[in-house]
PDB file of C-alpha atoms in Angstrom:
ATOM      1  CA  MET A   1     -38.203  71.580  36.581  1.00  0.00           C
ATOM      2  CA  LYS A   2     -35.211  69.434  37.538  1.00  0.00           C
ATOM      3  CA  SER A   3     -37.191  66.280  36.898  1.00  0.00           C
ATOM      4  CA  GLN A   4     -38.009  67.476  33.380  1.00  0.00           C
ATOM      5  CA  ILE A   5     -34.336  68.214  32.720  1.00  0.00           C
ATOM      6  CA  PHE A   6     -33.328  64.749  33.968  1.00  0.00           C
ATOM      7  CA  ALA A   7     -35.999  63.092  31.794  1.00  0.00           C
ATOM      8  CA  ALA A   8     -34.849  64.974  28.719  1.00  0.00           C
ATOM      9  CA  ALA A   9     -31.225  64.022  29.389  1.00  0.00           C
ATOM     10  CA  ALA A  10     -32.197  60.367  29.778  1.00  0.00           C
ATOM     11  CA  LEU A  11     -34.114  60.410  26.499  1.00  0.00           C
ATOM     12  CA  ILE A  12     -31.140  61.985  24.684  1.00  0.00           C
ATOM     13  CA  THR A  13     -28.708  59.421  26.185  1.00  0.00           C
ATOM     14  CA  MET A  14     -30.917  56.469  25.194  1.00  0.00           C
ATOM     15  CA  GLY A  15     -31.249  57.847  21.687  1.00  0.00           C
ATOM     16  CA  MET A  16     -27.480  58.164  21.325  1.00  0.00           C
ATOM     17  CA  LEU A  17     -26.943  54.591  22.550  1.00  0.00           C
ATOM     18  CA  GLY A  18     -29.561  53.286  20.154  1.00  0.00           C
ATOM     19  CA  SER A  19     -27.908  55.148  17.273  1.00  0.00           C
ATOM     20  CA  ALA A  20     -24.468  53.734  18.203  1.00  0.00           C
ATOM     21  CA  ASN A  21     -25.840  50.200  18.358  1.00  0.00           C
ATOM     22  CA  ALA A  22     -27.480  50.597  14.996  1.00  0.00           C
ATOM     23  CA  GLN A  23     -24.208  51.749  13.448  1.00  0.00           C
ATOM     24  CA  ALA A  24     -22.013  48.992  15.053  1.00  0.00           C
ATOM     25  CA  PRO A  25     -21.491  46.017  12.705  1.00  0.00           C
ATOM     26  CA  ALA A  26     -22.911  42.674  13.847  1.00  0.00           C
ATOM     27  CA  TYR A  27     -20.323  40.024  14.911  1.00  0.00           C
ATOM     28  CA  ALA A  28     -19.762  37.360  12.268  1.00  0.00           C
ATOM     29  CA  ALA A  29     -18.072  34.022  13.015  1.00  0.00           C
ATOM     30  CA  PRO A  30     -14.987  33.297  10.895  1.00  0.00           C
ATOM     31  CA  PRO A  31     -15.666  31.060   7.878  1.00  0.00           C
ATOM     32  CA  PRO A  32     -14.815  27.377   8.323  1.00  0.00           C
ATOM     33  CA  GLY A  33     -11.470  26.200   6.976  1.00  0.00           C
ATOM     34  CA  PRO A  34     -11.382  24.429   3.622  1.00  0.00           C
ATOM     35  CA  VAL A  35     -12.125  20.679   3.622  1.00  0.00           C
ATOM     36  CA  TYR A  36      -9.520  18.720   1.679  1.00  0.00           C
ATOM     37  CA  ASN A  37     -10.756  16.649  -1.256  1.00  0.00           C
ATOM     38  CA  TRP A  38      -8.914  13.407  -2.096  1.00  0.00           C
ATOM     39  CA  THR A  39      -9.801  13.473  -5.790  1.00  0.00           C
ATOM     40  CA  GLY A  40      -6.602  13.719  -7.833  1.00  0.00           C
ATOM     41  CA  CYS A  41      -3.363  12.001  -8.806  1.00  0.00           C
ATOM     42  CA  TYR A  42      -0.230  11.415  -6.741  1.00  0.00           C
ATOM     43  CA  VAL A  43       3.329  10.097  -6.593  1.00  0.00           C
ATOM     44  CA  GLY A  44       4.942   8.465  -3.586  1.00  0.00           C
ATOM     45  CA  GLY A  45       8.198   7.010  -2.367  1.00  0.00           C
ATOM     46  CA  GLY A  46       9.284   5.022   0.660  1.00  0.00           C
ATOM     47  CA  GLY A  47      10.221   1.523   1.714  1.00  0.00           C
ATOM     48  CA  GLY A  48       9.635  -1.276   4.147  1.00  0.00           C
ATOM     49  CA  TYR A  49      10.394  -4.782   5.323  1.00  0.00           C
ATOM     50  CA  ALA A  50       9.349  -8.015   3.616  1.00  0.00           C
ATOM     51  CA  PHE A  51       9.611 -11.752   3.851  1.00  0.00           C
ATOM     52  CA  TRP A  52       8.922 -14.467   1.305  1.00  0.00           C
ATOM     53  CA  GLN A  53       8.346 -18.180   1.610  1.00  0.00           C
ATOM     54  CA  GLN A  54       8.108 -21.061  -0.835  1.00  0.00           C
ATOM     55  CA  ASP A  55       7.210 -24.711  -1.109  1.00  0.00           C
ATOM     56  CA  SER A  56       9.274 -26.526  -3.738  1.00  0.00           C
ATOM     57  CA  PHE A  57      10.212 -29.991  -5.000  1.00  0.00           C
ATOM     58  CA  VAL A  58      12.183 -31.496  -7.879  1.00  0.00           C
ATOM     59  CA  VAL A  59      10.209 -32.862 -10.845  1.00  0.00           C
ATOM     60  CA  SER A  60      11.530 -35.256 -13.512  1.00  0.00           C
ATOM     61  CA  PRO A  61      11.328 -34.447 -17.239  1.00  0.00           C
ATOM     62  CA  GLY A  62       8.286 -36.724 -17.347  1.00  0.00           C
ATOM     63  CA  GLY A  63       6.459 -34.742 -14.657  1.00  0.00           C
ATOM     64  CA  VAL A  64       7.035 -37.185 -11.776  1.00  0.00           C
ATOM     65  CA  PRO A  65       7.965 -35.642  -8.364  1.00  0.00           C
ATOM     66  CA  LEU A  66      11.434 -36.827  -7.341  1.00  0.00           C
ATOM     67  CA  THR A  67      11.631 -35.235  -3.858  1.00  0.00           C
ATOM     68  CA  ALA A  68       9.265 -34.307  -1.089  1.00  0.00           C
ATOM     69  CA  SER A  69       8.168 -30.678  -0.845  1.00  0.00           C
ATOM     70  CA  GLN A  70      10.442 -28.446   1.250  1.00  0.00           C
ATOM     71  CA  SER A  71       9.731 -25.017   2.692  1.00  0.00           C
ATOM     72  CA  ASN A  72      12.217 -22.137   2.565  1.00  0.00           C
ATOM     73  CA  GLY A  73      12.056 -18.386   2.804  1.00  0.00           C
ATOM     74  CA  GLY A  74      13.835 -15.079   3.193  1.00  0.00           C
ATOM     75  CA  THR A  75      13.615 -11.590   4.679  1.00  0.00           C
ATOM     76  CA  GLY A  76      14.957  -8.138   3.896  1.00  0.00           C
ATOM     77  CA  TRP A  77      14.443  -4.425   3.278  1.00  0.00           C
ATOM     78  CA  PHE A  78      13.238  -2.776   0.083  1.00  0.00           C
ATOM     79  CA  GLY A  79      12.553   0.617  -1.490  1.00  0.00           C
ATOM     80  CA  GLN A  80       9.270   1.518  -3.161  1.00  0.00           C
ATOM     81  CA  GLY A  81       7.859   4.031  -5.653  1.00  0.00           C
ATOM     82  CA  GLN A  82       4.206   4.514  -6.573  1.00  0.00           C
ATOM     83  CA  VAL A  83       1.884   6.526  -8.837  1.00  0.00           C
ATOM     84  CA  GLY A  84      -1.916   6.589  -8.810  1.00  0.00           C
ATOM     85  CA  CYS A  85      -5.178   8.525  -8.973  1.00  0.00           C
ATOM     86  CA  ASP A  86      -8.162   8.653  -6.587  1.00  0.00           C
ATOM     87  CA  TYR A  87     -11.759   9.841  -6.710  1.00  0.00           C
ATOM     88  CA  GLN A  88     -13.776  10.888  -3.640  1.00  0.00           C
ATOM     89  CA  PHE A  89     -17.567  10.813  -3.422  1.00  0.00           C
ATOM     90  CA  GLN A  90     -20.345  10.493  -0.868  1.00  0.00           C
ATOM     91  CA  LEU A  91     -21.981   7.073  -0.785  1.00  0.00           C
ATOM     92  CA  ARG A  92     -25.745   7.247  -0.239  1.00  0.00           C
ATOM     93  CA  LEU A  93     -27.347   4.016   0.944  1.00  0.00           C
ATOM     94  CA  PRO A  94     -31.079   3.733   0.062  1.00  0.00           C
ATOM     95  CA  LEU A  95     -31.968   1.606   3.085  1.00  0.00           C
ATOM     96  CA  PHE A  96     -29.730   3.528   5.510  1.00  0.00           C
ATOM     97  CA  THR A  97     -30.301   7.181   4.697  1.00  0.00           C
ATOM     98  CA  PHE A  98     -28.726   8.226   8.003  1.00  0.00           C
ATOM     99  CA  ILE A  99     -25.370   6.808   6.836  1.00  0.00           C
ATOM    100  CA  SER A 100     -23.587   8.664   4.033  1.00  0.00           C
ATOM    101  CA  PRO A 101     -19.853   7.890   4.278  1.00  0.00           C
ATOM    102  CA  GLU A 102     -17.234   9.679   2.211  1.00  0.00           C
ATOM    103  CA  VAL A 103     -15.642   7.024  -0.013  1.00  0.00           C
ATOM    104  CA  VAL A 104     -12.377   7.063  -1.964  1.00  0.00           C
ATOM    105  CA  ILE A 105     -11.712   4.716  -4.898  1.00  0.00           C
ATOM    106  CA  GLY A 106      -8.636   4.657  -7.102  1.00  0.00           C
ATOM    107  CA  ALA A 107      -6.110   2.870  -9.288  1.00  0.00           C
ATOM    108  CA  PHE A 108      -2.344   2.688  -8.812  1.00  0.00           C
ATOM    109  CA  SER A 109       0.907   1.026  -9.828  1.00  0.00           C
ATOM    110  CA  ASP A 110       4.065   0.565  -7.776  1.00  0.00           C
ATOM    111  CA  ILE A 111       7.519  -0.951  -8.025  1.00  0.00           C
ATOM    112  CA  GLU A 112       9.764  -2.387  -5.312  1.00  0.00           C
ATOM    113  CA  GLY A 113      13.460  -3.191  -5.330  1.00  0.00           C
ATOM    114  CA  GLY A 114      15.819  -4.537  -2.693  1.00  0.00           C
ATOM    115  CA  SER A 115      17.624  -7.564  -1.333  1.00  0.00           C
ATOM    116  CA  ILE A 116      15.138  -9.931   0.260  1.00  0.00           C
ATOM    117  CA  ASN A 117      17.551 -12.801   0.828  1.00  0.00           C
ATOM    118  CA  GLY A 118      16.697 -16.376   1.686  1.00  0.00           C
ATOM    119  CA  SER A 119      17.421 -19.956   0.713  1.00  0.00           C
ATOM    120  CA  SER A 120      16.371 -22.687  -1.683  1.00  0.00           C
ATOM    121  CA  SER A 121      17.044 -26.364  -1.013  1.00  0.00           C
ATOM    122  CA  PHE A 122      16.194 -29.932  -1.881  1.00  0.00           C
ATOM    123  CA  PRO A 123      17.751 -33.178  -0.578  1.00  0.00           C
ATOM    124  CA  GLY A 124      21.536 -32.931  -0.757  1.00  0.00           C
ATOM    125  CA  PHE A 125      21.655 -29.347  -2.068  1.00  0.00           C
ATOM    126  CA  THR A 126      21.202 -25.861  -0.674  1.00  0.00           C
ATOM    127  CA  GLY A 127      21.764 -22.335  -2.001  1.00  0.00           C
ATOM    128  CA  SER A 128      20.991 -18.654  -1.491  1.00  0.00           C
ATOM    129  CA  GLU A 129      17.973 -17.196  -3.294  1.00  0.00           C
ATOM    130  CA  ARG A 130      17.024 -13.527  -3.514  1.00  0.00           C
ATOM    131  CA  GLU A 131      13.895 -11.637  -4.475  1.00  0.00           C
ATOM    132  CA  SER A 132      15.383  -8.599  -6.209  1.00  0.00           C
ATOM    133  CA  SER A 133      12.331  -6.725  -7.485  1.00  0.00           C
ATOM    134  CA  SER A 134       8.565  -6.738  -7.902  1.00  0.00           C
ATOM    135  CA  TRP A 135       5.821  -4.545  -9.305  1.00  0.00           C
ATOM    136  CA  ALA A 136       2.059  -4.378  -9.004  1.00  0.00           C
ATOM    137  CA  VAL A 137      -0.963  -2.719 -10.569  1.00  0.00           C
ATOM    138  CA  GLY A 138      -4.363  -2.631  -8.913  1.00  0.00           C
ATOM    139  CA  GLY A 139      -7.203  -0.713  -7.351  1.00  0.00           C
ATOM    140  CA  ARG A 140      -8.237   0.375  -3.896  1.00  0.00           C
ATOM    141  CA  ALA A 141     -11.391   1.425  -2.073  1.00  0.00           C
ATOM    142  CA  GLY A 142     -11.638   3.059   1.326  1.00  0.00           C
ATOM    143  CA  VAL A 143     -13.647   5.173   3.746  1.00  0.00           C
ATOM    144  CA  LEU A 144     -12.676   8.521   5.241  1.00  0.00           C
ATOM    145  CA  VAL A 145     -12.824   8.104   9.019  1.00  0.00           C
ATOM    146  CA  THR A 146     -12.155  11.855   9.244  1.00  0.00           C
ATOM    147  CA  PRO A 147     -11.588  14.322   6.369  1.00  0.00           C
ATOM    148  CA  ARG A 148      -7.828  13.732   6.768  1.00  0.00           C
ATOM    149  CA  PHE A 149      -7.682   9.999   7.630  1.00  0.00           C
ATOM    150  CA  LEU A 150      -8.389   7.246   5.070  1.00  0.00           C
ATOM    151  CA  THR A 151      -8.575   3.497   5.675  1.00  0.00           C
ATOM    152  CA  TYR A 152      -8.635   1.220   2.629  1.00  0.00           C
ATOM    153  CA  PHE A 153      -8.319  -2.226   1.047  1.00  0.00           C
ATOM    154  CA  ASP A 154      -6.594  -2.935  -2.262  1.00  0.00           C
ATOM    155  CA  GLY A 155      -5.821  -5.773  -4.652  1.00  0.00           C
ATOM    156  CA  GLY A 156      -4.615  -6.587  -8.146  1.00  0.00           C
ATOM    157  CA  PHE A 157      -1.927  -8.208 -10.317  1.00  0.00           C
ATOM    158  CA  THR A 158       1.752  -8.502  -9.404  1.00  0.00           C
ATOM    159  CA  GLN A 159       5.056  -9.885 -10.695  1.00  0.00           C
ATOM    160  CA  ALA A 160       8.187 -10.737  -8.697  1.00  0.00           C
ATOM    161  CA  ARG A 161      11.717 -11.402  -9.923  1.00  0.00           C
ATOM    162  CA  PHE A 162      13.841 -14.023  -8.152  1.00  0.00           C
ATOM    163  CA  ASP A 163      17.518 -14.305  -9.064  1.00  0.00           C
ATOM    164  CA  GLY A 164      19.192 -17.567 -10.025  1.00  0.00           C
ATOM    165  CA  VAL A 165      20.586 -19.986  -7.450  1.00  0.00           C
ATOM    166  CA  ASN A 166      23.954 -21.765  -7.398  1.00  0.00           C
ATOM    167  CA  TYR A 167      23.626 -24.782  -5.121  1.00  0.00           C
ATOM    168  CA  ASN A 168      26.221 -26.082  -2.687  1.00  0.00           C
ATOM    169  CA  PHE A 169      26.320 -29.557  -1.203  1.00  0.00           C
ATOM    170  CA  ALA A 170      24.150 -29.644   1.911  1.00  0.00           C
ATOM    171  CA  PHE A 171      26.623 -31.225   4.313  1.00  0.00           C
ATOM    172  CA  ALA A 172      29.409 -29.945   6.539  1.00  0.00           C
ATOM    173  CA  GLY A 173      32.266 -28.611   4.471  1.00  0.00           C
ATOM    174  CA  GLY A 174      30.288 -29.006   1.253  1.00  0.00           C
ATOM    175  CA  GLY A 175      31.282 -26.716  -1.599  1.00  0.00           C
ATOM    176  CA  PRO A 176      29.838 -25.833  -5.001  1.00  0.00           C
ATOM    177  CA  SER A 177      27.898 -28.693  -6.564  1.00  0.00           C
ATOM    178  CA  GLY A 178      27.651 -27.419 -10.119  1.00  0.00           C
ATOM    179  CA  VAL A 179      23.825 -27.546  -9.908  1.00  0.00           C
ATOM    180  CA  SER A 180      21.990 -24.286 -10.494  1.00  0.00           C
ATOM    181  CA  LEU A 181      18.480 -22.876 -10.797  1.00  0.00           C
ATOM    182  CA  ALA A 182      17.557 -20.331 -13.470  1.00  0.00           C
ATOM    183  CA  ALA A 183      16.340 -16.840 -12.575  1.00  0.00           C
ATOM    184  CA  GLN A 184      12.567 -16.573 -12.863  1.00  0.00           C
ATOM    185  CA  THR A 185       9.801 -13.974 -12.998  1.00  0.00           C
ATOM    186  CA  TYR A 186       6.645 -15.109 -11.199  1.00  0.00           C
ATOM    187  CA  ASN A 187       3.106 -13.896 -11.931  1.00  0.00           C
ATOM    188  CA  GLY A 188       0.574 -13.593  -9.134  1.00  0.00           C
ATOM    189  CA  TRP A 189      -2.048 -11.586  -7.290  1.00  0.00           C
ATOM    190  CA  PHE A 190      -2.099  -9.470  -4.142  1.00  0.00           C
ATOM    191  CA  ILE A 191      -4.444  -8.125  -1.503  1.00  0.00           C
ATOM    192  CA  GLY A 192      -3.661  -5.480   1.093  1.00  0.00           C
ATOM    193  CA  SER A 193      -4.935  -3.013   3.638  1.00  0.00           C
ATOM    194  CA  GLY A 194      -3.666   0.283   4.948  1.00  0.00           C
ATOM    195  CA  PHE A 195      -4.275   3.833   6.031  1.00  0.00           C
ATOM    196  CA  GLU A 196      -3.309   7.267   4.759  1.00  0.00           C
ATOM    197  CA  TYR A 197      -3.127  10.591   6.583  1.00  0.00           C
ATOM    198  CA  ALA A 198      -3.219  14.078   5.042  1.00  0.00           C
ATOM    199  CA  PHE A 199      -0.795  16.666   6.448  1.00  0.00           C
ATOM    200  CA  THR A 200      -3.131  19.592   5.761  1.00  0.00           C
ATOM    201  CA  TRP A 201      -1.507  21.639   8.550  1.00  0.00           C
ATOM    202  CA  LEU A 202       1.921  21.747   6.877  1.00  0.00           C
ATOM    203  CA  PRO A 203       2.996  24.792   4.818  1.00  0.00           C
ATOM    204  CA  ILE A 204       3.394  22.480   1.771  1.00  0.00           C
ATOM    205  CA  ASN A 205      -0.009  21.384   0.499  1.00  0.00           C
ATOM    206  CA  GLY A 206      -0.625  17.860  -0.759  1.00  0.00           C
ATOM    207  CA  LEU A 207       1.646  15.793   1.512  1.00  0.00           C
ATOM    208  CA  PHE A 208       0.355  12.471   2.883  1.00  0.00           C
ATOM    209  CA  LEU A 209       1.766   9.576   4.894  1.00  0.00           C
ATOM    210  CA  LYS A 210       0.676   6.082   3.874  1.00  0.00           C
ATOM    211  CA  THR A 211       1.301   2.709   5.545  1.00  0.00           C
ATOM    212  CA  GLU A 212       0.192  -0.618   4.055  1.00  0.00           C
ATOM    213  CA  PHE A 213       0.400  -4.350   4.679  1.00  0.00           C
ATOM    214  CA  ARG A 214       0.294  -6.531   1.556  1.00  0.00           C
ATOM    215  CA  TYR A 215       0.129 -10.264   0.850  1.00  0.00           C
ATOM    216  CA  SER A 216       1.068 -11.632  -2.591  1.00  0.00           C
ATOM    217  CA  GLN A 217       0.936 -15.170  -3.965  1.00  0.00           C
ATOM    218  CA  TYR A 218       2.807 -16.428  -7.031  1.00  0.00           C
ATOM    219  CA  GLY A 219       2.527 -19.597  -9.073  1.00  0.00           C
ATOM    220  CA  GLY A 220      -1.141 -20.403  -8.548  1.00  0.00           C
ATOM    221  CA  ASN A 221      -2.182 -23.762  -7.135  1.00  0.00           C
ATOM    222  CA  ASP A 222       0.221 -25.755  -9.330  1.00  0.00           C
ATOM    223  CA  GLY A 223       3.400 -23.712  -8.826  1.00  0.00           C
ATOM    224  CA  VAL A 224       5.944 -22.700 -11.471  1.00  0.00           C
ATOM    225  CA  ASN A 225       8.434 -25.124 -13.038  1.00  0.00           C
ATOM    226  CA  VAL A 226      11.887 -23.496 -13.057  1.00  0.00           C
ATOM    227  CA  PRO A 227      14.680 -25.220 -15.042  1.00  0.00           C
ATOM    228  CA  LEU A 228      17.553 -26.887 -13.166  1.00  0.00           C
ATOM    229  CA  SER A 229      20.946 -27.381 -14.773  1.00  0.00           C
ATOM    230  CA  GLY A 230      23.883 -29.590 -13.794  1.00  0.00           C
ATOM    231  CA  SER A 231      23.792 -32.852 -11.881  1.00  0.00           C
ATOM    232  CA  VAL A 232      25.819 -34.976  -9.491  1.00  0.00           C
ATOM    233  CA  ALA A 233      25.819 -38.726 -10.094  1.00  0.00           C
ATOM    234  CA  GLY A 234      22.793 -38.311 -12.340  1.00  0.00           C
ATOM    235  CA  PHE A 235      20.767 -36.206  -9.913  1.00  0.00           C
ATOM    236  CA  PRO A 236      18.900 -34.147 -10.702  1.00  0.00           C
ATOM    237  CA  PRO A 237      18.451 -35.723 -14.138  1.00  0.00           C
ATOM    238  CA  THR A 238      18.895 -33.664 -17.287  1.00  0.00           C
ATOM    239  CA  GLY A 239      15.729 -31.689 -18.024  1.00  0.00           C
ATOM    240  CA  ALA A 240      14.525 -31.738 -14.402  1.00  0.00           C
ATOM    241  CA  VAL A 241      12.791 -28.658 -12.956  1.00  0.00           C
ATOM    242  CA  LEU A 242      12.137 -27.241  -9.512  1.00  0.00           C
ATOM    243  CA  ASN A 243       8.426 -26.723  -8.957  1.00  0.00           C
ATOM    244  CA  SER A 244       8.059 -23.636  -6.751  1.00  0.00           C
ATOM    245  CA  GLN A 245       5.076 -21.851  -5.277  1.00  0.00           C
ATOM    246  CA  LYS A 246       5.966 -18.554  -3.596  1.00  0.00           C
ATOM    247  CA  ALA A 247       4.234 -15.994  -1.379  1.00  0.00           C
ATOM    248  CA  THR A 248       5.414 -12.669   0.000  1.00  0.00           C
ATOM    249  CA  GLU A 249       4.254 -10.360   2.760  1.00  0.00           C
ATOM    250  CA  PHE A 250       5.459  -6.832   3.407  1.00  0.00           C
ATOM    251  CA  ILE A 251       4.706  -3.691   5.333  1.00  0.00           C
ATOM    252  CA  SER A 252       5.667  -0.362   3.790  1.00  0.00           C
ATOM    253  CA  THR A 253       5.473   3.357   4.579  1.00  0.00           C
ATOM    254  CA  GLU A 254       5.498   6.079   1.932  1.00  0.00           C
ATOM    255  CA  LEU A 255       5.507   9.855   1.775  1.00  0.00           C
ATOM    256  CA  VAL A 256       2.943  10.830  -0.871  1.00  0.00           C
ATOM    257  CA  TYR A 257       2.552  14.077  -2.815  1.00  0.00           C
ATOM    258  CA  ARG A 258      -0.942  14.583  -4.239  1.00  0.00           C
ATOM    259  CA  PHE A 259      -1.414  16.953  -7.172  1.00  0.00           C
ATOM    260  CA  ASN A 260      -5.203  17.165  -6.728  1.00  0.00           C
ATOM    261  CA  TRP A 261      -5.479  18.323 -10.358  1.00  0.00           C
ATOM    262  CA  PHE A 262      -9.073  17.153 -10.585  1.00  0.00           C
ATOM    263  CA  GLY A 263     -10.233  18.100  -7.066  1.00  0.00           C
ATOM    264  CA  ARG A 264     -13.695  19.625  -6.843  1.00  0.00           C
TER     265      ARG A 264
END
C-alpha cells in the first residue's frame, strides 16, 4: 500500500515539474550590437606639423640659368578643416571567394592655414619665405581592418600659397637689398595614407579620429617662374625670374563628425 502511495506521489511530482518546464520561457541570447556603416558625409577639424623644401635658381629674361640650383626649406604648424563623403561596400573577388573585405571609397576637400616658415636664397641674397595656406581636393580608398578601424590611401589636386620674399644681402651685417620675389600660388598633386577610428562607444554618435601623412609636389618637372624685382649692380637683371620647384610633407590629426545621412 505504501509503495503504491509513493509511486503515485512520484508521478504527480514529475508531472508538476514537466508542466513548470513547459511553461518556463526558453533562454534567448541578447541581440548583437549594431554594426556601424561608414556610408555618409562628414566634417572635420584639426591640425598638424609640416615642412616644405624647394630647389630654385635665377633665370634671365631670355630663359638662360644665371645661378646654380639651391635647396631651401621651412617647417611649422598649421590648422586644417575638411569636408567629404564616403561609401562602404563589400568587395567580392571572383578568384578569391574566401576573401570579401569591407571597402570604403570617398571624395573630400580640405584647407590648411598656418605659418610654415623657411628661407629662399640665391648667390648674394637671402630672405624669409612662408607657406601661408593650401587646399586640396581628391579621393580615397581603404579597407576596414575592423568595423571601427579604417586604413586608406588618397590622392588628388592641390594648391599652395607662398608669400612674397624681401631679400637681404647674404653676408655678415648685410641689410635689405631692395630685391624681392612676388607672392605665388603653386599648382600640384598629392598622395597620402592614413587611418581613421570610429568612437562608437561614446555617448555622441558619429565621432571619429583621423591621422594622415601627405606628400605634395608643386611646379611639375620644370618648376614655376616667379618674377623678381629690384637689382644690385645689375643683378638680377630686369625681367629675371626665380625658377622654383616645391614639395611639402605633413602629418595631421583631425576630429571628424560623420552625419551618416545615407547609411544603410
